[in-house]
Short mmCIF file of C-alpha atoms in Angstrom, two decimals:
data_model
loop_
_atom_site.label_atom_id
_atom_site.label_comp_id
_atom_site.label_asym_id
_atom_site.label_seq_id
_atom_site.Cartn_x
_atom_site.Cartn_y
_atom_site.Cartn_z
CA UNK A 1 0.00 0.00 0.00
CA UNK A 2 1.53 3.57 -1.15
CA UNK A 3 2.10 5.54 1.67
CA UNK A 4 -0.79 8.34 2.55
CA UNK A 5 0.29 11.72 1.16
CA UNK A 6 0.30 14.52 3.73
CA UNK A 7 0.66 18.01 1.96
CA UNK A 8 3.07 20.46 4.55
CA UNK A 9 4.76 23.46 4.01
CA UNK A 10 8.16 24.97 5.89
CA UNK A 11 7.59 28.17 8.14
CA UNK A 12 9.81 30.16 10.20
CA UNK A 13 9.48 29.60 13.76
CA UNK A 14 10.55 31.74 16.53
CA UNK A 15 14.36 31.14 16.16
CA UNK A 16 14.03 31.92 12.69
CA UNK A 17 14.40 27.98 11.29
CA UNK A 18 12.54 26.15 9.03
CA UNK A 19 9.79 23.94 10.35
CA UNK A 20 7.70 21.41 8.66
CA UNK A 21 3.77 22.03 9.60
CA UNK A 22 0.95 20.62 8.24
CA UNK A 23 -1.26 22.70 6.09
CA UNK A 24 -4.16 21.80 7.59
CA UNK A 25 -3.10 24.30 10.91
CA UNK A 26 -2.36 27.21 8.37
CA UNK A 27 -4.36 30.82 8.03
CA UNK A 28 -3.94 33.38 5.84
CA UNK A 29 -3.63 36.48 6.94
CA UNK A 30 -5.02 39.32 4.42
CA UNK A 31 -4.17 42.82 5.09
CA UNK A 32 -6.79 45.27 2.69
CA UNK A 33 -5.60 48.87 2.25
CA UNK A 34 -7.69 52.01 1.34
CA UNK A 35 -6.33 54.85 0.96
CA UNK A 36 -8.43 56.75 -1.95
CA UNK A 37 -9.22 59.11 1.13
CA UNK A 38 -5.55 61.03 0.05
CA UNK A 39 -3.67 58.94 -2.44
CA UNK A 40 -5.67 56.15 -4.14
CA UNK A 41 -2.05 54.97 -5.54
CA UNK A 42 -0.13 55.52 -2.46
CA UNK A 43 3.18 53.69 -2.70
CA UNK A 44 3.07 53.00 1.11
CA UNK A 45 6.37 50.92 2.53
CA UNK A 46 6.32 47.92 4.33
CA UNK A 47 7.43 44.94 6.14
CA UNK A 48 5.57 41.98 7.90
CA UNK A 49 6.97 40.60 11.07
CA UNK A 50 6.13 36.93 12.04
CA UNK A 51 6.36 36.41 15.69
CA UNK A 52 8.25 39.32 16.45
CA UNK A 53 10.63 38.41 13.19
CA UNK A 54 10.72 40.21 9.67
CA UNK A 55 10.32 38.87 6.93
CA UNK A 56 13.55 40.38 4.53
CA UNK A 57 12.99 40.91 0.98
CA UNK A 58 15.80 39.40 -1.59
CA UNK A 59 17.12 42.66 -2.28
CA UNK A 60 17.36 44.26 1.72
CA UNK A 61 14.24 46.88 0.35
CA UNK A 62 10.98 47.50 2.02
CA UNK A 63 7.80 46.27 -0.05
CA UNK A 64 5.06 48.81 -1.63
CA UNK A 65 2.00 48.73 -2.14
CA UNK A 66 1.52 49.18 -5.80
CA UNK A 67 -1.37 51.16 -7.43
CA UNK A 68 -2.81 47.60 -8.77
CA UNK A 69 -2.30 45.31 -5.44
CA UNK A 70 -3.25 46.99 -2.04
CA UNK A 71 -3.11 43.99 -0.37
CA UNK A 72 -0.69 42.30 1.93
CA UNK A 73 -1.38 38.28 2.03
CA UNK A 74 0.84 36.03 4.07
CA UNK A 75 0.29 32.14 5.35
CA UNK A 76 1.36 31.46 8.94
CA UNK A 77 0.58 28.61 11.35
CA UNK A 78 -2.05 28.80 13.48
CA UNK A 79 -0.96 30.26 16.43
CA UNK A 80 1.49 32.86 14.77
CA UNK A 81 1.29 36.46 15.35
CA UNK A 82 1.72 38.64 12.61
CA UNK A 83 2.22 42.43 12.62
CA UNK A 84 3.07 45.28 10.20
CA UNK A 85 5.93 47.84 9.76
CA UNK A 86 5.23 50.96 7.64
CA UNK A 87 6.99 53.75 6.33
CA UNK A 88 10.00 55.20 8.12
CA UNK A 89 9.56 52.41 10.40
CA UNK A 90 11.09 49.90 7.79
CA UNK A 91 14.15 51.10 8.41
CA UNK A 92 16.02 48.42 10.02
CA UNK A 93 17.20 50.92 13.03
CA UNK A 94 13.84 52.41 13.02
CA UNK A 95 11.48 49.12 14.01
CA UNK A 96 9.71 50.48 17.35
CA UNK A 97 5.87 50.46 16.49
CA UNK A 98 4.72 47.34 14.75
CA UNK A 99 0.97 48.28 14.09
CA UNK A 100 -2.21 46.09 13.13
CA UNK A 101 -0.91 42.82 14.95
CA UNK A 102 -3.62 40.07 14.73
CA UNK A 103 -2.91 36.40 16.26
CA UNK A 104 -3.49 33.55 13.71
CA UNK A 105 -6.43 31.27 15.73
CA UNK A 106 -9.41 29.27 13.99
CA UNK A 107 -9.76 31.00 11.06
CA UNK A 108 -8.38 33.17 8.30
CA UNK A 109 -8.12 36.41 8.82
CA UNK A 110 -8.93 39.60 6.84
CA UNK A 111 -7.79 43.20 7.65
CA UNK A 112 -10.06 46.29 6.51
CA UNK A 113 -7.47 49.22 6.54
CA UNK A 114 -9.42 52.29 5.72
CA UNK A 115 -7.37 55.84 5.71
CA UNK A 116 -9.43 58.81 7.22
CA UNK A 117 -8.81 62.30 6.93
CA UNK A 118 -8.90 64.59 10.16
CA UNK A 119 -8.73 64.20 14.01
CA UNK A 120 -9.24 60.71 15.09
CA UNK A 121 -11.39 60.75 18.17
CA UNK A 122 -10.14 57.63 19.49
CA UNK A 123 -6.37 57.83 18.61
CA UNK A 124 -6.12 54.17 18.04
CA UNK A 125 -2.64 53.54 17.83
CA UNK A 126 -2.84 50.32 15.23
CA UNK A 127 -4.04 48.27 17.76
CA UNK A 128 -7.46 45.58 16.58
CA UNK A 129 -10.19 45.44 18.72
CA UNK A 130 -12.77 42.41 18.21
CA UNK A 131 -13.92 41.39 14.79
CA UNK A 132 -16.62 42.47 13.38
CA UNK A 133 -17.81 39.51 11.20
CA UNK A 134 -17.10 36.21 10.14
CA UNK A 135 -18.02 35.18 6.34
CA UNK A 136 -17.30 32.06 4.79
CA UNK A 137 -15.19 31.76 1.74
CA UNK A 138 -15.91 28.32 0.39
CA UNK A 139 -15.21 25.78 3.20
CA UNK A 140 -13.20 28.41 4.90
CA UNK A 141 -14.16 30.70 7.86
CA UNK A 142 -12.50 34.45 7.62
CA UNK A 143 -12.54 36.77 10.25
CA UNK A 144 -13.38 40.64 9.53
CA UNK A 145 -11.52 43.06 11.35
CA UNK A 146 -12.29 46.62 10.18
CA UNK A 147 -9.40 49.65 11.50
CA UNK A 148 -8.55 53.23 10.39
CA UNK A 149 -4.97 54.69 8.94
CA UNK A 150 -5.02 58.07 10.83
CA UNK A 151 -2.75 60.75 10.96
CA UNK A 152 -1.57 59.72 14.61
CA UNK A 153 -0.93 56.28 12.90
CA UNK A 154 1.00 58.07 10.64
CA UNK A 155 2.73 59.92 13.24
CA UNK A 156 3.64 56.79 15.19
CA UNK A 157 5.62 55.13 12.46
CA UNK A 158 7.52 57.98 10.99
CA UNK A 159 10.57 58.15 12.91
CA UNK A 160 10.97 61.08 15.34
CA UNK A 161 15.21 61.91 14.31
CA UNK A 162 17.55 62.73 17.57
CA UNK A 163 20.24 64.28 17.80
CA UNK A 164 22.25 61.33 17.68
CA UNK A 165 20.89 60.09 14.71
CA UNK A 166 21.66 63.35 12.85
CA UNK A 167 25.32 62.98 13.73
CA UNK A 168 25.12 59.10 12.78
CA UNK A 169 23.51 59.89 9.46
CA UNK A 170 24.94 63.49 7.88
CA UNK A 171 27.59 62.32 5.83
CA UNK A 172 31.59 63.02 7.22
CA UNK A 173 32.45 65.36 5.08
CA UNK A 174 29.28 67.65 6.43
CA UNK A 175 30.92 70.75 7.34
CA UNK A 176 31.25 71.85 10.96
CA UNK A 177 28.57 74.87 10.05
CA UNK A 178 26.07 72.83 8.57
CA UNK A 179 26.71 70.30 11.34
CA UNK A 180 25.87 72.38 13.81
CA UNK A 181 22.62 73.38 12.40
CA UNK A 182 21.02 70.22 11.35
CA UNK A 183 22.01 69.60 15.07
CA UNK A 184 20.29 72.33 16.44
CA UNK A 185 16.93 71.26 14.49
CA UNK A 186 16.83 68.00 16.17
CA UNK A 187 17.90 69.24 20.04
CA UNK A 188 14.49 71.40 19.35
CA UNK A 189 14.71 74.58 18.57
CA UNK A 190 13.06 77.65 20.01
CA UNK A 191 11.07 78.87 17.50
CA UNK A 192 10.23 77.66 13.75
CA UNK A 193 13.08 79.29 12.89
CA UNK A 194 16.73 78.22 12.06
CA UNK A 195 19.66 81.50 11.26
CA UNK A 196 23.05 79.85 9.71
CA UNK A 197 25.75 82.01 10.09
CA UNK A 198 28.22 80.74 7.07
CA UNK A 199 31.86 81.88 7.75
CA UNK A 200 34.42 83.32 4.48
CA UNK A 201 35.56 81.42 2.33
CA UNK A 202 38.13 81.69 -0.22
CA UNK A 203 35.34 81.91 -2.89
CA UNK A 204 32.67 83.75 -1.14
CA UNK A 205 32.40 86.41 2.14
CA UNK A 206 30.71 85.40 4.98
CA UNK A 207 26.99 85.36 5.00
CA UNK A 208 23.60 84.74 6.96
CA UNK A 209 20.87 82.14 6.04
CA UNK A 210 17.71 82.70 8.01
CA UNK A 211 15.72 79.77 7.11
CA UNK A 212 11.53 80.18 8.17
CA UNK A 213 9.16 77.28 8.60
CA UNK A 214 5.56 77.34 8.19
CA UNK A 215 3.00 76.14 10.24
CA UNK A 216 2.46 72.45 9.24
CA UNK A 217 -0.85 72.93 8.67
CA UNK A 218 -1.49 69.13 7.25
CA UNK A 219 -0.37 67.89 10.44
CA UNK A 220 -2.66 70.08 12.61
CA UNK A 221 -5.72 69.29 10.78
CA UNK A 222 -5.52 65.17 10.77
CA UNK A 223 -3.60 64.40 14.58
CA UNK A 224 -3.48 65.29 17.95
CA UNK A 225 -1.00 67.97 19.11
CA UNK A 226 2.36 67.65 17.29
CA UNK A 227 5.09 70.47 18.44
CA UNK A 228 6.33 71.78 14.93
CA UNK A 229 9.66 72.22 16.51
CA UNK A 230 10.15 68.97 18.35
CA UNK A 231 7.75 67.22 16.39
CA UNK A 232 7.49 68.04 12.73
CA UNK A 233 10.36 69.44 11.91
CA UNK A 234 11.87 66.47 13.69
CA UNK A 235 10.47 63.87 11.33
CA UNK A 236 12.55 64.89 8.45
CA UNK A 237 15.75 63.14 7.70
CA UNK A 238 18.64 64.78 8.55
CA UNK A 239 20.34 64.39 5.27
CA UNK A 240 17.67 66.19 3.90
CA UNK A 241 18.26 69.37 5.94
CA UNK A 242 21.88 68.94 5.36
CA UNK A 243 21.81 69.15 1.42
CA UNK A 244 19.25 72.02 1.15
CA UNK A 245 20.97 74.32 3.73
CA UNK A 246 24.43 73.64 2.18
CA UNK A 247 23.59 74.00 -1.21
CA UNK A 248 21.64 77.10 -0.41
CA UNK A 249 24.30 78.60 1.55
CA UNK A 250 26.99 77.69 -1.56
CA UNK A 251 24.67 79.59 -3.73
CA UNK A 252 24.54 82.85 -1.24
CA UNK A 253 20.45 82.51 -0.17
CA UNK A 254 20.05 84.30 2.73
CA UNK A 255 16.69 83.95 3.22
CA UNK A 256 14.25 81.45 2.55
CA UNK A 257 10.80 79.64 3.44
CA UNK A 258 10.60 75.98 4.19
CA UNK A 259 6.37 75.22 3.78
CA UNK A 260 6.47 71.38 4.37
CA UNK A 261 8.71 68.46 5.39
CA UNK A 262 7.28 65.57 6.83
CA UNK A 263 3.61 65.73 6.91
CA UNK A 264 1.15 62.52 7.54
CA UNK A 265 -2.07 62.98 4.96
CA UNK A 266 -0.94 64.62 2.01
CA UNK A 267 0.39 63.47 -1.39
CA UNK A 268 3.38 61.05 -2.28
CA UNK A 269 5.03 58.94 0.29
CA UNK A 270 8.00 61.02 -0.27
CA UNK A 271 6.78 63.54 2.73
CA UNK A 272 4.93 60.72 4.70
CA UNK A 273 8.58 58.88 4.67
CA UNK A 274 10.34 62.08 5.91
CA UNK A 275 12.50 62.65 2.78
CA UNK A 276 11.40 65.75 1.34
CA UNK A 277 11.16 69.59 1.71
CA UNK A 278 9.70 72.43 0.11
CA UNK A 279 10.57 76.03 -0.54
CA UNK A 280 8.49 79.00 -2.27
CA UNK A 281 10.58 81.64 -1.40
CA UNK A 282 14.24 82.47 -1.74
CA UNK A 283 15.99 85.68 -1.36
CA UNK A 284 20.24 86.91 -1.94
CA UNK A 285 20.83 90.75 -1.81
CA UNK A 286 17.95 92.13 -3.92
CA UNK A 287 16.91 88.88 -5.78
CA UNK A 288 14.03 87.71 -4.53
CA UNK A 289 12.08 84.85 -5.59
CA UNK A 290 8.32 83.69 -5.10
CA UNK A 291 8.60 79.88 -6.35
CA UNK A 292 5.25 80.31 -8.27
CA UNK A 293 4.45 79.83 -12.25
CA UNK A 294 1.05 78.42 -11.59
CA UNK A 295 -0.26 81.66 -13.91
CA UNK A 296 1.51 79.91 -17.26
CA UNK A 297 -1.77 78.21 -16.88
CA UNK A 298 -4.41 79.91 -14.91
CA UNK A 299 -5.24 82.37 -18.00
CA UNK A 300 -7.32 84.77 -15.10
CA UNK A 301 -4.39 85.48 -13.28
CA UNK A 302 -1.92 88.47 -14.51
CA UNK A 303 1.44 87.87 -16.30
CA UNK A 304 4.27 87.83 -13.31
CA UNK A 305 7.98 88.31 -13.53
CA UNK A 306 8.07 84.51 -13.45
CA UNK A 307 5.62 84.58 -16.40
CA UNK A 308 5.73 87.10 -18.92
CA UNK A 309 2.86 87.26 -21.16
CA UNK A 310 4.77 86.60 -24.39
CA UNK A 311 5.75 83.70 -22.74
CA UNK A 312 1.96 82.50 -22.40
CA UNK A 313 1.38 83.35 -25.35
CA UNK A 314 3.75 80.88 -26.49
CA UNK A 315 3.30 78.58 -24.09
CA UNK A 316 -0.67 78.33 -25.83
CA UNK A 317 1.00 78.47 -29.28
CA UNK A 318 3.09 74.89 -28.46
CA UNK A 319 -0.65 73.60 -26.53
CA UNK A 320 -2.08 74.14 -30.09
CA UNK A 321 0.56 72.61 -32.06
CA UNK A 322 0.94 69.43 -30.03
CA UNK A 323 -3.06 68.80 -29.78
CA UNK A 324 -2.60 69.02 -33.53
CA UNK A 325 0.12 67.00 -34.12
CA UNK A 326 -1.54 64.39 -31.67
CA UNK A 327 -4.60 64.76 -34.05
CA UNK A 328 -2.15 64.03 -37.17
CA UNK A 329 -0.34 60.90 -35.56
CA UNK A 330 -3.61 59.41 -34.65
CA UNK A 331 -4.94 59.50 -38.12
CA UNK A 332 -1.70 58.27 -39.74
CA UNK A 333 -1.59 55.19 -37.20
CA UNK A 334 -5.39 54.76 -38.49
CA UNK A 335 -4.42 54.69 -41.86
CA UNK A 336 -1.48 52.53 -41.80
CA UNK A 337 -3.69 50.05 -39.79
CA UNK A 338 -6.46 50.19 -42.46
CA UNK A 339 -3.75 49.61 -45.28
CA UNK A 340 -2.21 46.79 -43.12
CA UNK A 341 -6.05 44.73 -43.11
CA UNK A 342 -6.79 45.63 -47.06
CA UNK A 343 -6.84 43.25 -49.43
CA UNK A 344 -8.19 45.36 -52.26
CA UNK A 345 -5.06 46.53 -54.97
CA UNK A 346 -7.53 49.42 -55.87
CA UNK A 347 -8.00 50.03 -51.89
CA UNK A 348 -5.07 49.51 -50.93
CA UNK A 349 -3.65 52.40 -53.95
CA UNK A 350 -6.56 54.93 -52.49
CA UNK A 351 -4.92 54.12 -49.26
CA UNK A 352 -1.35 54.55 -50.19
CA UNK A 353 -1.53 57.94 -51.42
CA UNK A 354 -3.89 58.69 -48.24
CA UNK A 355 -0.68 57.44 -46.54
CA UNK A 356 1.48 59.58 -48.32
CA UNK A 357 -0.66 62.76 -47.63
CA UNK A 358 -0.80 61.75 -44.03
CA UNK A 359 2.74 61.86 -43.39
CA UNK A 360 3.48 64.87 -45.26
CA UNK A 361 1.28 66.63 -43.47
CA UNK A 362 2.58 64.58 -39.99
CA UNK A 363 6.12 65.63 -40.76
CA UNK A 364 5.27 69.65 -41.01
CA UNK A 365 3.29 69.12 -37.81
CA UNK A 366 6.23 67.89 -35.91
CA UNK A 367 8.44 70.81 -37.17
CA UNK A 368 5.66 73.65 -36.27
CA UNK A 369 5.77 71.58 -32.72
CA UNK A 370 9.57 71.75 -32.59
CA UNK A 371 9.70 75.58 -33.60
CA UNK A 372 6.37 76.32 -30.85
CA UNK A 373 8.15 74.26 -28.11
CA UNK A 374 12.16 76.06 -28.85
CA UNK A 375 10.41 79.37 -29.02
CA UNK A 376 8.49 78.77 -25.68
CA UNK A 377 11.65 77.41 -23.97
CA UNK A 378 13.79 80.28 -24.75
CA UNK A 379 11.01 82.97 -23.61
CA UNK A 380 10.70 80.34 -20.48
CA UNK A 381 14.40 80.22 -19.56
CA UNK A 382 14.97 84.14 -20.20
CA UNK A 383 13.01 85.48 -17.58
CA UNK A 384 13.82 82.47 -15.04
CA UNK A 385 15.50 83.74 -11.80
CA UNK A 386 18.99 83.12 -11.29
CA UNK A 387 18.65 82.37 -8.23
CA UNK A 388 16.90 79.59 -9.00
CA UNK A 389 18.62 78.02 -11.75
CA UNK A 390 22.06 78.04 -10.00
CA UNK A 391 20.50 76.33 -7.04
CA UNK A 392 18.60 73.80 -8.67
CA UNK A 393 22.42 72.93 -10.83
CA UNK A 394 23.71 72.77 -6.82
CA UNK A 395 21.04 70.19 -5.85
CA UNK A 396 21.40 68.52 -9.10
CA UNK A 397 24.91 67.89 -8.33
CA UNK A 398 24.67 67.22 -4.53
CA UNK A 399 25.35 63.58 -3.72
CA UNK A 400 22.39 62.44 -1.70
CA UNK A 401 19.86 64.21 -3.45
CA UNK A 402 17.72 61.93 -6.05
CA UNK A 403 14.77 64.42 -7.12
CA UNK A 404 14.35 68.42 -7.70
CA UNK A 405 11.03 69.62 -8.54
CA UNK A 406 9.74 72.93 -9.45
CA UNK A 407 8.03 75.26 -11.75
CA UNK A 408 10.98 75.62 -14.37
CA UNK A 409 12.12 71.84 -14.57
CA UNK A 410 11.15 68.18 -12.94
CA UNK A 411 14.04 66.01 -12.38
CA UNK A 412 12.58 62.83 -10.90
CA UNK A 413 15.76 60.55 -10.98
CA UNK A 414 19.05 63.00 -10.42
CA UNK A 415 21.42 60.13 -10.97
CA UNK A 416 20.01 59.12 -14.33
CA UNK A 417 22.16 61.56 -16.41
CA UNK A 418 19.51 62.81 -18.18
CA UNK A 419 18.85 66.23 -17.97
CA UNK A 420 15.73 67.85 -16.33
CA UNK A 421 12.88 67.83 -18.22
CA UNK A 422 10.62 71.65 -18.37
CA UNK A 423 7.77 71.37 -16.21
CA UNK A 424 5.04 71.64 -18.56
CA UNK A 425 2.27 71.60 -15.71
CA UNK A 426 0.21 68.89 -17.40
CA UNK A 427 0.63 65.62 -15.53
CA UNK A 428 -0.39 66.34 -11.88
CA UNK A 429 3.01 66.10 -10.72
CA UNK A 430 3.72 68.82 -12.71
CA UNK A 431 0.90 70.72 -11.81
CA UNK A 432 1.71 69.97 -7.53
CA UNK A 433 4.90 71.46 -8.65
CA UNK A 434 4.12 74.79 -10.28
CA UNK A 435 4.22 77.03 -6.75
CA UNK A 436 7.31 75.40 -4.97
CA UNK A 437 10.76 73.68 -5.55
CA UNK A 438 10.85 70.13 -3.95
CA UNK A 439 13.84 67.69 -3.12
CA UNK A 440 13.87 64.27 -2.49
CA UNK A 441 16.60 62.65 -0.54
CA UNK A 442 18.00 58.96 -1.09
CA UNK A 443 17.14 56.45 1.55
CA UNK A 444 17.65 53.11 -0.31
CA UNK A 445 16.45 51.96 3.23
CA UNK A 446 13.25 53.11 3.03
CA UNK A 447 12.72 54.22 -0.36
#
């Protein structure tokens, strides 16, 4: 008689070794996540710990939640406890709030995670209560728990940055000024305000940066009380600090406005995650600089010195010229598609000189495009602050620095070698970028 056939699978147990255990004492454990409530497609980090062990990915990087799978679906033995690390908190010196915990009993479990704007009233801190239903799926039972993703979630795993990591993380070539300040933001400083006196230098005198930071006013609409100084400001990565205030202090700023840094319910995961900052304003002797082209497109506003009216003139010149040429393309791939099914010599003649009027009149449509785009360019890049473009070359350039954003060009990958790309403001990343320059620092251990 063949032996019975028992189907098993290995696990991890609590010393982290392979055991054998019968299928038949497994769960899944289904983790659901909603966040249309601010980012439909948030890109949300994260790690799953298995009785108080994580689970490592092949390549040592978090896992995100794509815009196609929001779900997070792992098999444990019964009896296993199974918890969640997100955002900052991936980072493997930064694992102090596992949230959503749920113990694998009789059945297989399903997590509802819902993300809700404003103050929670109950500050639930990622704990589960008590399910709320049980459904059957097939011959399996599933328990229903249903749980929020506030912005005192958010706040709970999005590291809070000491002192002593600031010194552990700014690179060690960080000068002794720059240093000192980052330092200062992190000890807690008095008042949302940060003044870095920058000593001579053989290339430059001495100078002041007064750097200003506005009210977070994200953070006080969707948590319970968060100091901006101790708080806020303290949930940004150092390195990110570091690079703006030394590149801004290389270029001579000596005044400028910092509007957001780490915030919990607002856009990409990039300020969620603590590793980006935004300025509008920049000032060096009488150069001053609102960070603001938003009226290339909002025809009711008046020209600015950021936005001359030729310029938006010609900036709805190139708009005309590439909804045409998009118009010419799309009947010339219709054509060739119609030619490509006919069978017909006489159709198939008709269609070839169709074809041939097609792209003649595709290939003048792509040169009026070129000459509309070159002419808006040039009108773009002569009235562009200084100011602006010689910082944005600095940040470019700077080492840890992997994005710069803002209403003149979008450079989403800094270490590509391509060159920034003119911010059109028609994809919305464009358009979230037409009143503000934005970095992005790299963190390969969280993003």
């Amino acid at each position: 008689m063949a032996a019975k056939e028992i189907t098993a699978t290995c696990v991890f147990n609590d010393e982290g070794k392979f055991t054998i255990v019968r299928l038949s004492g497994m769960r899944k454990i289904t983790y659901q996540f909603d966040t249309s409530a601010t980012n439909a497609d948030l890109a949300l980090r994260y790690l799953v710990a298995i009785n108080g062990r994580v689970m490592q990915t092949d390549d040592g990087k978090p896992h995100v939640l794509s815009a196609k799978q929001r779900q997070i679906v792992v098999t444990v033995a019964r009896g296993s406890k199974v918890e969640l690390y997100l955002n900052s908190d991936v980072h493997p010196d930064f694992r102090r709030y596992p949230v959503y915990a749920v113990v694998a009993e009789d059945n297989d479990v399903e997590v509802l995670i819902t993300e809700k704007k404003g103050r929670s009233e109950t500050h639930l801190k990622g704990k589960l209560g008590q399910p709320c239903d049980c459904r059957r799926n097939g011959k399996t039972l599933v328990d229903i728990y249903k749980t929020s993703l506030t912005g005192d979630i958010w706040t709970l795993v999005s590291n809070l940055y000491t002192v002593a990591d600031a010194d552990a993380m700014l690179p060690a070539d960080t000068t002794p000024t720059i240093r000192a300040a980052v330092r200062r933001i992190y000890a807690g400083l008095p008042s949302p305000e940060l003044v870095v006196e920058f000593p001579a230098s053989d290339s430059a005198p001495k100078h002041t940066l007064r750097v200003r930071f506005e009210e977070a006013q994200n953070v006080r609409e969707n948590t319970a009380y968060v100091s901006e100084v101790r708080g806020v400001l303290t949930r940004t990565h150092p390195r990110a600090y570091a690079a703006l205030l030394a590149e801004a202090g290389a270029v001579g700023i000596t005044e400028m406005r910092v509007t957001s840094g780490w915030r919990p319910m607002l856009g990409s995961i990039v300020h969620r995650a603590g590793l980006g900052l935004d300025i509008n304003y920049a000032e060096r002797d009488k150069e001053r600089v609102n960070i603001n082209r938003a009226v290339l497109t909002n025809t009711k506003a008046k020209p600015d010195k950021n936005v001359s009216a030729k310029e938006r003139e010609l900036y709805a010149e190139y708009e005309r010229e590439k909804a045409e040429n998009e118009v010419r393309k799309k009947e010339l791939k219709s054509i060739e598609s119609e030619l490509a099914r006919s069978h017909d010599n006489d159709d198939k003649a008709r269609l070839q000189e169709r074809l041939r009027v097609a792209k003649s009149r595709t290939d003048t449509s792509d040169q009026r495009l070129e000459i509309a785009y070159d002419s808006w360019n040039k009108e773009r890049n002569k009235n562009e602050a200084s100011l602006i473009s010689v910082l944005r070359g600095r940040l470019h350039g700077n080492e840890y620095v992997k994005q710069v954003l803002d209403p003149w060009y979008m450079d989403v990958n800094t270490k590509s070698g391509a060159p920034p790309v003119p911010n059109e403001q028609r994809s919305a990343n464009e358009k979230t970028h037409n009143n503000h320059l934005h970095i992005t620092i790299q963190e390969p251990k969280i993003l």
